[in-house]
Short mmCIF file of C-alpha atoms in Angstrom, two decimals:
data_model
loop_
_atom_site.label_atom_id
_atom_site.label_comp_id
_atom_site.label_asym_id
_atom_site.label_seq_id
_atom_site.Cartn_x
_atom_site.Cartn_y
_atom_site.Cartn_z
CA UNK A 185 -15.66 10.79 5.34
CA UNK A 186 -11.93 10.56 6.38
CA UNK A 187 -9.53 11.63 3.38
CA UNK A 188 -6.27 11.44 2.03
CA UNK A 189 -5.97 13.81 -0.70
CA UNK A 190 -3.40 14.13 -3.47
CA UNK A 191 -2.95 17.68 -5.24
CA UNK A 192 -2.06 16.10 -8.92
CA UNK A 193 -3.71 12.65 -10.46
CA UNK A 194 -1.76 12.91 -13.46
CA UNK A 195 1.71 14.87 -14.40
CA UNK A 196 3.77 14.93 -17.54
CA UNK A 197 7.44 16.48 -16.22
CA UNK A 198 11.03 16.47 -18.16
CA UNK A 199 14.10 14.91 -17.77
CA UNK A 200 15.90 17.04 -14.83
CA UNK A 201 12.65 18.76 -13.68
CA UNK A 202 12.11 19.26 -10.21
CA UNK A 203 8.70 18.01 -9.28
CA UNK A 204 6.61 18.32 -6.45
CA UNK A 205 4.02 16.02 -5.18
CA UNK A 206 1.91 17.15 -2.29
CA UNK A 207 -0.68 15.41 -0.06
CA UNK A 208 -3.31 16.28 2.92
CA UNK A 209 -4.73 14.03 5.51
CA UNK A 210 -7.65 15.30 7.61
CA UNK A 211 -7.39 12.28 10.19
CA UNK A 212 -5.24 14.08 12.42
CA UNK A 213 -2.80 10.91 12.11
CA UNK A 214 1.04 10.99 12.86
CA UNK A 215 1.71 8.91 10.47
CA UNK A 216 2.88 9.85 6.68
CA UNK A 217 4.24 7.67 3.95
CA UNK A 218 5.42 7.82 0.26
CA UNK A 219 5.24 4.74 -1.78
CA UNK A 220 5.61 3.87 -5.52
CA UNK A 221 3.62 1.46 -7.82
CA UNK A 222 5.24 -0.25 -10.29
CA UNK A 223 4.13 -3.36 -12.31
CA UNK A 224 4.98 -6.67 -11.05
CA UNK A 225 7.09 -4.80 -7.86
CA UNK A 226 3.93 -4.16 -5.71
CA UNK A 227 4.32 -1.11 -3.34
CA UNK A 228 7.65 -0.47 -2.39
CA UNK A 229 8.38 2.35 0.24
CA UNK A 230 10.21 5.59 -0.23
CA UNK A 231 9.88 7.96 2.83
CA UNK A 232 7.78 8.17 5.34
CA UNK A 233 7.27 10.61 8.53
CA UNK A 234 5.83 9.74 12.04
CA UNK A 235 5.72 13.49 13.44
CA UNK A 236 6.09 16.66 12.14
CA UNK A 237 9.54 17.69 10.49
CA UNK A 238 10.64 13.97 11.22
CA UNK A 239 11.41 11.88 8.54
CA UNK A 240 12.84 8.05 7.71
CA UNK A 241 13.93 6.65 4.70
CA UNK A 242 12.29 3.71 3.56
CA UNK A 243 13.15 0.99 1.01
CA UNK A 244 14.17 3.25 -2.06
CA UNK A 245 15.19 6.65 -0.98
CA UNK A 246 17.61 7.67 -3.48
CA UNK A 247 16.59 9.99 -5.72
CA UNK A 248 13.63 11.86 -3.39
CA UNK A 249 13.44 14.00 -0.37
CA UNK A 250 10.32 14.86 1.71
CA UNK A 251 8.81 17.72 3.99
CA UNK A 252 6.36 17.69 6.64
CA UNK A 253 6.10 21.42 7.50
CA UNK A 254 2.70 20.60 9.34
CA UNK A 255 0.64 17.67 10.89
CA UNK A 256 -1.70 17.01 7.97
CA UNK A 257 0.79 17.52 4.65
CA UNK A 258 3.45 15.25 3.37
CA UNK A 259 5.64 16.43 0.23
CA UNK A 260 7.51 13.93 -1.99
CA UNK A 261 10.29 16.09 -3.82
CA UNK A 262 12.01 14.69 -6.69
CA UNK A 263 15.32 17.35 -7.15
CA UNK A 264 15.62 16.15 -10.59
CA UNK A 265 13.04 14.27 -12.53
CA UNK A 266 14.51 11.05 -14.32
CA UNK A 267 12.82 8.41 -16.82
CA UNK A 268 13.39 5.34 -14.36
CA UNK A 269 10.85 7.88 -11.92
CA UNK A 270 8.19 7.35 -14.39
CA UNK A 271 5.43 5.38 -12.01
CA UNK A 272 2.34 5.46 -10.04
CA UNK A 273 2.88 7.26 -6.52
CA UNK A 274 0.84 6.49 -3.74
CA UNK A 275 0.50 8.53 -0.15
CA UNK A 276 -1.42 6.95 3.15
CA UNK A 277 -1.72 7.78 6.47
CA UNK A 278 -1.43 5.92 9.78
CA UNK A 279 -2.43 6.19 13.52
CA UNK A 280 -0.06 6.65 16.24
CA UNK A 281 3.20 4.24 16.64
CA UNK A 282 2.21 0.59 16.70
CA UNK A 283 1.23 -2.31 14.47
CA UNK A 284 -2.07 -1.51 13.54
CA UNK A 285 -1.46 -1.45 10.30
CA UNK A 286 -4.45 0.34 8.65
CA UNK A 287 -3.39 2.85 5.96
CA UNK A 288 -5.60 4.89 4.36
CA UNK A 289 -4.77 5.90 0.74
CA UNK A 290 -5.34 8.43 -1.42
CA UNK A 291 -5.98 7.47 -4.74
CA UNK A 292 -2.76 8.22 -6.23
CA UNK A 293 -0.48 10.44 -8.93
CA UNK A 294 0.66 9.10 -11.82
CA UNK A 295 4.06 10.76 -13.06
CA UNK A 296 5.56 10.22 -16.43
CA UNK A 297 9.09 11.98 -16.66
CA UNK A 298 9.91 12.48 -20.49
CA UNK B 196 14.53 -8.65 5.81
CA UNK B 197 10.79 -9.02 5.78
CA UNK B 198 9.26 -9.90 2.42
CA UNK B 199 5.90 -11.16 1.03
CA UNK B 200 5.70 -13.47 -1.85
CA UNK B 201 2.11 -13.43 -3.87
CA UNK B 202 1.16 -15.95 -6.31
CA UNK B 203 1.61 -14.52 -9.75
CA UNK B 204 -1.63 -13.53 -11.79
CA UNK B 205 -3.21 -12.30 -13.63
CA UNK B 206 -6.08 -14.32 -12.41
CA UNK B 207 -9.40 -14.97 -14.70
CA UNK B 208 -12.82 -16.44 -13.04
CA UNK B 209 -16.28 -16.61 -14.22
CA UNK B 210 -18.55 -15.08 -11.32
CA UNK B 211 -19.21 -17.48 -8.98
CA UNK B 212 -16.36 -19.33 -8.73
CA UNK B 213 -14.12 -20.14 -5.93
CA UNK B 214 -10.86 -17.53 -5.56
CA UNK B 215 -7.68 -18.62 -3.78
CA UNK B 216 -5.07 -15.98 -4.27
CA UNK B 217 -1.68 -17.15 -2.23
CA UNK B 218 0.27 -15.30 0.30
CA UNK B 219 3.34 -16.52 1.77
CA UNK B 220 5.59 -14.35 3.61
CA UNK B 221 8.97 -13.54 5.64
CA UNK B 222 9.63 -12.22 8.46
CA UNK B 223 10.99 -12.21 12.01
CA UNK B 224 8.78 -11.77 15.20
CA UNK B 225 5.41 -11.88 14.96
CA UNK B 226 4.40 -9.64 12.67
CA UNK B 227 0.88 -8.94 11.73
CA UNK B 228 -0.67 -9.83 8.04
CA UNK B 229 -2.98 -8.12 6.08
CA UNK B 230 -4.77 -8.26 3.10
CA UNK B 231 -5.42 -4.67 0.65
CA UNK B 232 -7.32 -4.48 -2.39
CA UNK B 233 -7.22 -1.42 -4.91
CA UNK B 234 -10.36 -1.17 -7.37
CA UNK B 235 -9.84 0.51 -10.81
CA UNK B 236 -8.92 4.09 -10.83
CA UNK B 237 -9.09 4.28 -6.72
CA UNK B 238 -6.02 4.29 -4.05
CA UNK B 239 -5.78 0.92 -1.89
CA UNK B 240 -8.07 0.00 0.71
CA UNK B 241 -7.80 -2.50 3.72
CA UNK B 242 -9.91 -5.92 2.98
CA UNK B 243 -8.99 -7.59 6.26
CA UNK B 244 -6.46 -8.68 8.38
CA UNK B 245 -5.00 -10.80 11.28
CA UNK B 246 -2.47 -10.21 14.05
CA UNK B 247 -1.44 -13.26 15.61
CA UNK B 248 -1.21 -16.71 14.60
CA UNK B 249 -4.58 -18.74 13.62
CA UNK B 250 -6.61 -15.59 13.59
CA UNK B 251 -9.03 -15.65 10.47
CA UNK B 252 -9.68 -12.22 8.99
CA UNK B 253 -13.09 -11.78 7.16
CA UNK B 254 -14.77 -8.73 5.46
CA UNK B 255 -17.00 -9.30 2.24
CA UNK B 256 -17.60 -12.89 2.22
CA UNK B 257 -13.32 -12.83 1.87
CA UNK B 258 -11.57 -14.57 4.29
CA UNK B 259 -7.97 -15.36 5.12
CA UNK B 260 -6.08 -17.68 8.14
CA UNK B 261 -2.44 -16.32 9.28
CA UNK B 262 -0.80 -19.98 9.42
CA UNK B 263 2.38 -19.17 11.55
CA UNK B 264 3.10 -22.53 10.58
CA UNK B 265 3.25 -22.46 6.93
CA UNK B 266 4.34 -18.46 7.23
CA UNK B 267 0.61 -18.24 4.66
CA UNK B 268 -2.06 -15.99 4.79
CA UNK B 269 -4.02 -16.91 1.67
CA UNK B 270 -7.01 -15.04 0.42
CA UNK B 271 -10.27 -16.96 -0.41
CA UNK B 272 -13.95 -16.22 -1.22
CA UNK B 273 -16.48 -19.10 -2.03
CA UNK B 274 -18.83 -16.92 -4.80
CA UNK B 275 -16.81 -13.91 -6.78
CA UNK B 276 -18.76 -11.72 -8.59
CA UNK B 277 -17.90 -9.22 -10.94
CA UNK B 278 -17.49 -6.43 -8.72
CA UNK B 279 -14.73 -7.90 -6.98
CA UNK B 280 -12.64 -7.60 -9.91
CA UNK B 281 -9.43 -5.78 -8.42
CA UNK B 282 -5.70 -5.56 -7.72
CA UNK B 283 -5.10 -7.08 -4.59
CA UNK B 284 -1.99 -6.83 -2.13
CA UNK B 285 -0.68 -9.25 0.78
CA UNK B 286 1.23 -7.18 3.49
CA UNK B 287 2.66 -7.63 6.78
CA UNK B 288 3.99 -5.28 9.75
CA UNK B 289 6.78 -6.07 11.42
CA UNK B 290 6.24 -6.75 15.31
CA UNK B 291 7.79 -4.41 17.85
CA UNK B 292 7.31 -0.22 17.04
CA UNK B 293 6.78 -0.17 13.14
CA UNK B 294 5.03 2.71 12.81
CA UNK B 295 2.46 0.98 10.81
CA UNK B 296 5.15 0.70 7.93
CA UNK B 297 4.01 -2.35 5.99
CA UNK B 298 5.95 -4.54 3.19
CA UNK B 299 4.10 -5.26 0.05
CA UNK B 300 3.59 -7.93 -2.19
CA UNK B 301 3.88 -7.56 -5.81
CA UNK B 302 0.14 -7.65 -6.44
CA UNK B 303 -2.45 -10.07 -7.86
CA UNK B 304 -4.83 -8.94 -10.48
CA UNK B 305 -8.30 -10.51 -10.69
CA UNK B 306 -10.72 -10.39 -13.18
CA UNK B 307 -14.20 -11.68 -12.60
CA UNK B 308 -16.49 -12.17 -16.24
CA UNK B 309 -20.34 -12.31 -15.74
#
Protein backbone atom coordinates (compact mmCIF):
# COMPACT_ATOMS: atom_id res chain seq x y z
CA UNK A 1 0.00 0.00 0.00
CA UNK A 2 1.71 3.25 -1.26
CA UNK A 3 2.36 5.79 1.75
CA UNK A 4 2.96 9.14 2.65
CA UNK A 5 3.95 9.28 6.14
CA UNK A 6 4.14 12.17 8.58
CA UNK A 7 6.54 11.84 11.75
CA UNK A 8 4.12 14.03 14.24
CA UNK A 9 0.00 14.01 14.12
CA UNK A 10 -0.21 16.42 16.78
CA UNK A 11 2.42 19.16 18.29
CA UNK A 12 2.04 21.77 20.98
CA UNK A 13 5.31 24.30 20.30
CA UNK A 14 5.96 28.04 21.78
CA UNK A 15 6.05 31.27 20.53
CA UNK A 16 9.71 31.53 18.79
CA UNK A 17 10.29 27.72 18.76
CA UNK A 18 11.87 26.25 15.95
CA UNK A 19 9.85 23.32 14.76
CA UNK A 20 10.40 20.64 12.53
CA UNK A 21 7.97 18.74 10.51
CA UNK A 22 9.22 15.76 8.59
CA UNK A 23 7.64 13.44 5.98
CA UNK A 24 8.50 10.05 3.90
CA UNK A 25 7.11 8.89 0.66
CA UNK A 26 7.83 5.31 -0.44
CA UNK A 27 6.47 5.93 -4.13
CA UNK A 28 9.70 6.79 -5.41
CA UNK A 29 7.94 10.13 -6.74
CA UNK A 30 9.83 13.44 -7.61
CA UNK A 31 7.42 15.30 -6.48
CA UNK A 32 7.17 16.95 -2.77
CA UNK A 33 4.81 19.55 -1.43
CA UNK A 34 3.93 21.44 1.84
CA UNK A 35 0.51 22.78 2.24
CA UNK A 36 -1.56 24.28 5.14
CA UNK A 37 -5.26 23.78 6.19
CA UNK A 38 -7.01 26.42 7.49
CA UNK A 39 -10.82 26.89 7.93
CA UNK A 40 -12.72 28.47 5.25
CA UNK A 41 -9.05 29.03 3.14
CA UNK A 42 -8.92 25.42 1.72
CA UNK A 43 -5.31 24.23 1.00
CA UNK A 44 -3.07 26.84 0.25
CA UNK A 45 0.60 25.96 -0.83
CA UNK A 46 3.82 26.68 0.95
CA UNK A 47 6.86 24.88 -0.66
CA UNK A 48 7.19 22.30 -2.65
CA UNK A 49 10.28 20.28 -4.33
CA UNK A 50 10.38 18.43 -7.75
CA UNK A 51 14.00 16.77 -7.27
CA UNK A 52 16.24 16.37 -4.69
CA UNK A 53 17.81 19.57 -2.96
CA UNK A 54 15.47 21.63 -5.38
CA UNK A 55 12.99 23.65 -4.01
CA UNK A 56 10.07 26.42 -5.12
CA UNK A 57 8.14 28.58 -3.16
CA UNK A 58 4.60 28.31 -3.40
CA UNK A 59 1.69 30.59 -2.44
CA UNK A 60 2.74 31.50 1.26
CA UNK A 61 6.38 31.06 1.79
CA UNK A 62 7.18 33.52 4.33
CA UNK A 63 7.80 32.35 7.44
CA UNK A 64 9.09 28.48 6.42
CA UNK A 65 11.98 26.90 4.74
CA UNK A 66 12.28 23.27 3.47
CA UNK A 67 14.95 20.41 2.86
CA UNK A 68 15.00 17.56 0.65
CA UNK A 69 18.32 15.90 1.62
CA UNK A 70 17.02 12.62 -0.18
CA UNK A 71 14.40 11.34 -2.77
CA UNK A 72 11.75 10.10 -0.34
CA UNK A 73 11.84 12.99 2.68
CA UNK A 74 10.52 16.48 2.61
CA UNK A 75 11.12 18.82 5.80
CA UNK A 76 8.92 21.87 6.50
CA UNK A 77 11.08 24.13 8.94
CA UNK A 78 9.47 26.84 10.74
CA UNK A 79 12.80 29.10 12.17
CA UNK A 80 10.55 30.57 14.65
CA UNK A 81 7.19 29.29 15.66
CA UNK A 82 4.41 32.11 15.69
CA UNK A 83 0.55 32.02 16.79
CA UNK A 84 -0.76 32.97 13.17
CA UNK A 85 1.30 29.25 12.33
CA UNK A 86 -1.20 27.57 14.43
CA UNK A 87 -2.97 25.13 11.59
CA UNK A 88 -3.35 21.82 10.07
CA UNK A 89 -0.24 20.90 7.75
CA UNK A 90 -0.58 18.63 5.05
CA UNK A 91 2.39 16.81 2.83
CA UNK A 92 1.64 14.80 -0.70
CA UNK A 93 3.53 13.48 -3.24
CA UNK A 94 3.43 13.57 -7.05
CA UNK A 95 4.75 11.70 -10.18
CA UNK A 96 7.16 13.07 -12.52
CA UNK A 97 6.63 16.75 -14.19
CA UNK A 98 3.24 17.05 -15.85
CA UNK A 99 -0.43 17.62 -15.14
CA UNK A 100 -1.46 14.56 -13.75
CA UNK A 101 -2.45 15.86 -10.89
CA UNK A 102 -2.83 12.92 -8.43
CA UNK A 103 -1.41 13.69 -4.95
CA UNK A 104 -1.25 11.37 -2.46
CA UNK A 105 -1.53 12.65 1.16
CA UNK A 106 -0.53 11.80 4.27
CA UNK A 107 -2.90 12.31 6.81
CA UNK A 108 -1.59 15.35 8.28
CA UNK A 109 0.07 17.34 11.55
CA UNK A 110 -1.73 19.51 13.43
CA UNK A 111 0.50 22.36 15.08
CA UNK A 112 -0.69 24.70 17.72
CA UNK A 113 2.09 27.40 18.52
CA UNK A 114 1.29 28.88 22.09
CA UNK B 1 -3.81 33.90 -11.20
CA UNK B 2 -5.62 30.62 -11.11
CA UNK B 3 -8.29 30.29 -8.44
CA UNK B 4 -11.23 27.95 -7.58
CA UNK B 5 -14.37 29.21 -6.08
CA UNK B 6 -16.57 26.39 -4.04
CA UNK B 7 -20.01 26.92 -2.98
CA UNK B 8 -20.02 27.67 0.70
CA UNK B 9 -21.31 24.85 3.16
CA UNK B 10 -21.66 23.43 5.46
CA UNK B 11 -23.99 21.19 3.63
CA UNK B 12 -26.77 18.90 5.56
CA UNK B 13 -28.68 15.87 3.63
CA UNK B 14 -30.68 13.04 4.81
CA UNK B 15 -29.16 9.78 3.08
CA UNK B 16 -30.47 9.42 -0.05
CA UNK B 17 -30.75 12.57 -1.30
CA UNK B 18 -29.41 14.23 -4.29
CA UNK B 19 -25.81 16.27 -3.63
CA UNK B 20 -24.73 19.12 -5.89
CA UNK B 21 -21.71 20.75 -4.42
CA UNK B 22 -20.50 23.76 -6.97
CA UNK B 23 -17.19 24.34 -8.49
CA UNK B 24 -16.38 27.21 -10.53
CA UNK B 25 -12.96 28.12 -11.31
CA UNK B 26 -10.13 30.47 -12.95
CA UNK B 27 -7.65 29.98 -14.88
CA UNK B 28 -5.69 30.38 -18.11
CA UNK B 29 -4.93 27.47 -20.60
CA UNK B 30 -6.46 24.48 -20.23
CA UNK B 31 -5.93 23.36 -17.10
CA UNK B 32 -7.13 20.13 -15.74
CA UNK B 33 -9.96 19.87 -12.77
CA UNK B 34 -10.25 17.65 -10.11
CA UNK B 35 -12.27 16.75 -7.42
CA UNK B 36 -10.54 15.55 -3.57
CA UNK B 37 -12.37 14.47 -0.67
CA UNK B 38 -10.80 14.14 2.96
CA UNK B 39 -12.83 11.76 5.46
CA UNK B 40 -12.61 12.49 9.24
CA UNK B 41 -9.30 12.16 10.85
CA UNK B 42 -7.57 10.98 7.30
CA UNK B 43 -5.27 13.15 4.75
CA UNK B 44 -7.09 13.98 1.27
CA UNK B 45 -7.73 11.58 -1.32
CA UNK B 46 -8.48 11.94 -5.15
CA UNK B 47 -12.45 11.31 -5.93
CA UNK B 48 -12.14 11.94 -9.66
CA UNK B 49 -11.18 14.11 -12.19
CA UNK B 50 -11.20 15.47 -15.83
CA UNK B 51 -8.59 16.94 -18.17
CA UNK B 52 -10.07 18.52 -21.01
CA UNK B 53 -13.24 20.10 -21.71
CA UNK B 54 -16.64 17.92 -21.57
CA UNK B 55 -14.87 15.03 -19.98
CA UNK B 56 -17.13 13.56 -17.08
CA UNK B 57 -15.15 12.19 -14.16
CA UNK B 58 -16.88 9.35 -12.12
CA UNK B 59 -15.71 7.21 -9.12
CA UNK B 60 -18.36 6.11 -6.38
CA UNK B 61 -21.57 6.75 -7.98
CA UNK B 62 -19.95 10.73 -7.91
CA UNK B 63 -19.72 12.34 -10.95
CA UNK B 64 -18.60 15.69 -12.27
CA UNK B 65 -18.56 17.48 -16.13
CA UNK B 66 -15.52 20.09 -16.74
CA UNK B 67 -17.84 22.77 -18.65
CA UNK B 68 -15.05 24.91 -20.36
CA UNK B 69 -17.92 26.90 -21.09
CA UNK B 70 -19.26 27.87 -17.83
CA UNK B 71 -15.41 27.48 -16.33
CA UNK B 72 -17.74 24.60 -13.72
CA UNK B 73 -16.89 21.38 -12.64
CA UNK B 74 -19.68 20.63 -10.17
CA UNK B 75 -19.83 17.57 -8.02
CA UNK B 76 -23.05 15.42 -7.97
CA UNK B 77 -24.23 11.99 -6.68
CA UNK B 78 -27.94 10.81 -7.13
CA UNK B 79 -28.18 8.60 -3.52
CA UNK B 80 -25.68 9.92 -0.52
CA UNK B 81 -25.38 7.84 2.21
CA UNK B 82 -23.91 8.35 5.40
CA UNK B 83 -20.56 7.29 4.68
CA UNK B 84 -19.97 9.88 2.29
CA UNK B 85 -20.06 12.38 4.90
CA UNK B 86 -16.69 14.38 4.21
CA UNK B 87 -14.74 17.55 3.46
CA UNK B 88 -14.50 17.87 -0.05
CA UNK B 89 -12.06 20.05 -2.30
CA UNK B 90 -12.38 21.36 -6.07
CA UNK B 91 -8.83 21.80 -7.65
CA UNK B 92 -7.32 22.48 -10.86
CA UNK B 93 -3.66 22.23 -12.50
CA UNK B 94 -2.54 24.65 -14.51
CA UNK B 95 -1.76 23.47 -18.24
CA UNK B 96 1.81 23.52 -19.51
CA UNK B 97 4.75 21.89 -16.85
CA UNK B 98 3.02 22.30 -13.33
CA UNK B 99 4.57 19.84 -11.61
CA UNK B 100 1.32 18.52 -10.47
CA UNK B 101 1.01 21.74 -8.22
CA UNK B 102 -2.73 22.16 -7.82
CA UNK B 103 -4.88 25.32 -6.46
CA UNK B 104 -7.48 24.60 -3.89
CA UNK B 105 -10.77 25.54 -3.10
CA UNK B 106 -11.80 26.52 0.25
CA UNK B 107 -13.62 23.28 1.00
CA UNK B 108 -17.21 22.04 1.32
CA UNK B 109 -18.27 20.10 4.30
CA UNK B 110 -21.04 17.50 3.99
CA UNK B 111 -22.90 15.83 6.40
CA UNK B 112 -25.13 12.93 5.51
CA UNK B 113 -27.90 11.85 8.65
CA UNK B 114 -29.35 8.26 8.38
Amino acid sequence: DVKVTQSSRYLVKRTGEKVFLECVQDMDHENMFWYRQDPGLGLRLIYFSYDVKMKEKGDIPEGYSVSREKKERFSLILESASTNQTSMYLCASSRGAGRTGELFFGEGSRLTVL
Amino acid sequence: GNSVTQMEGPVTLSEEAFLTINCTYTATGYPSLFWYVQYPGEGLQLLLKATKADDKGSNKGFEATYRKETTSFHLEKGSVQVSDSAVYFCALAAGGTSYGKLTFGQGTILTVHP
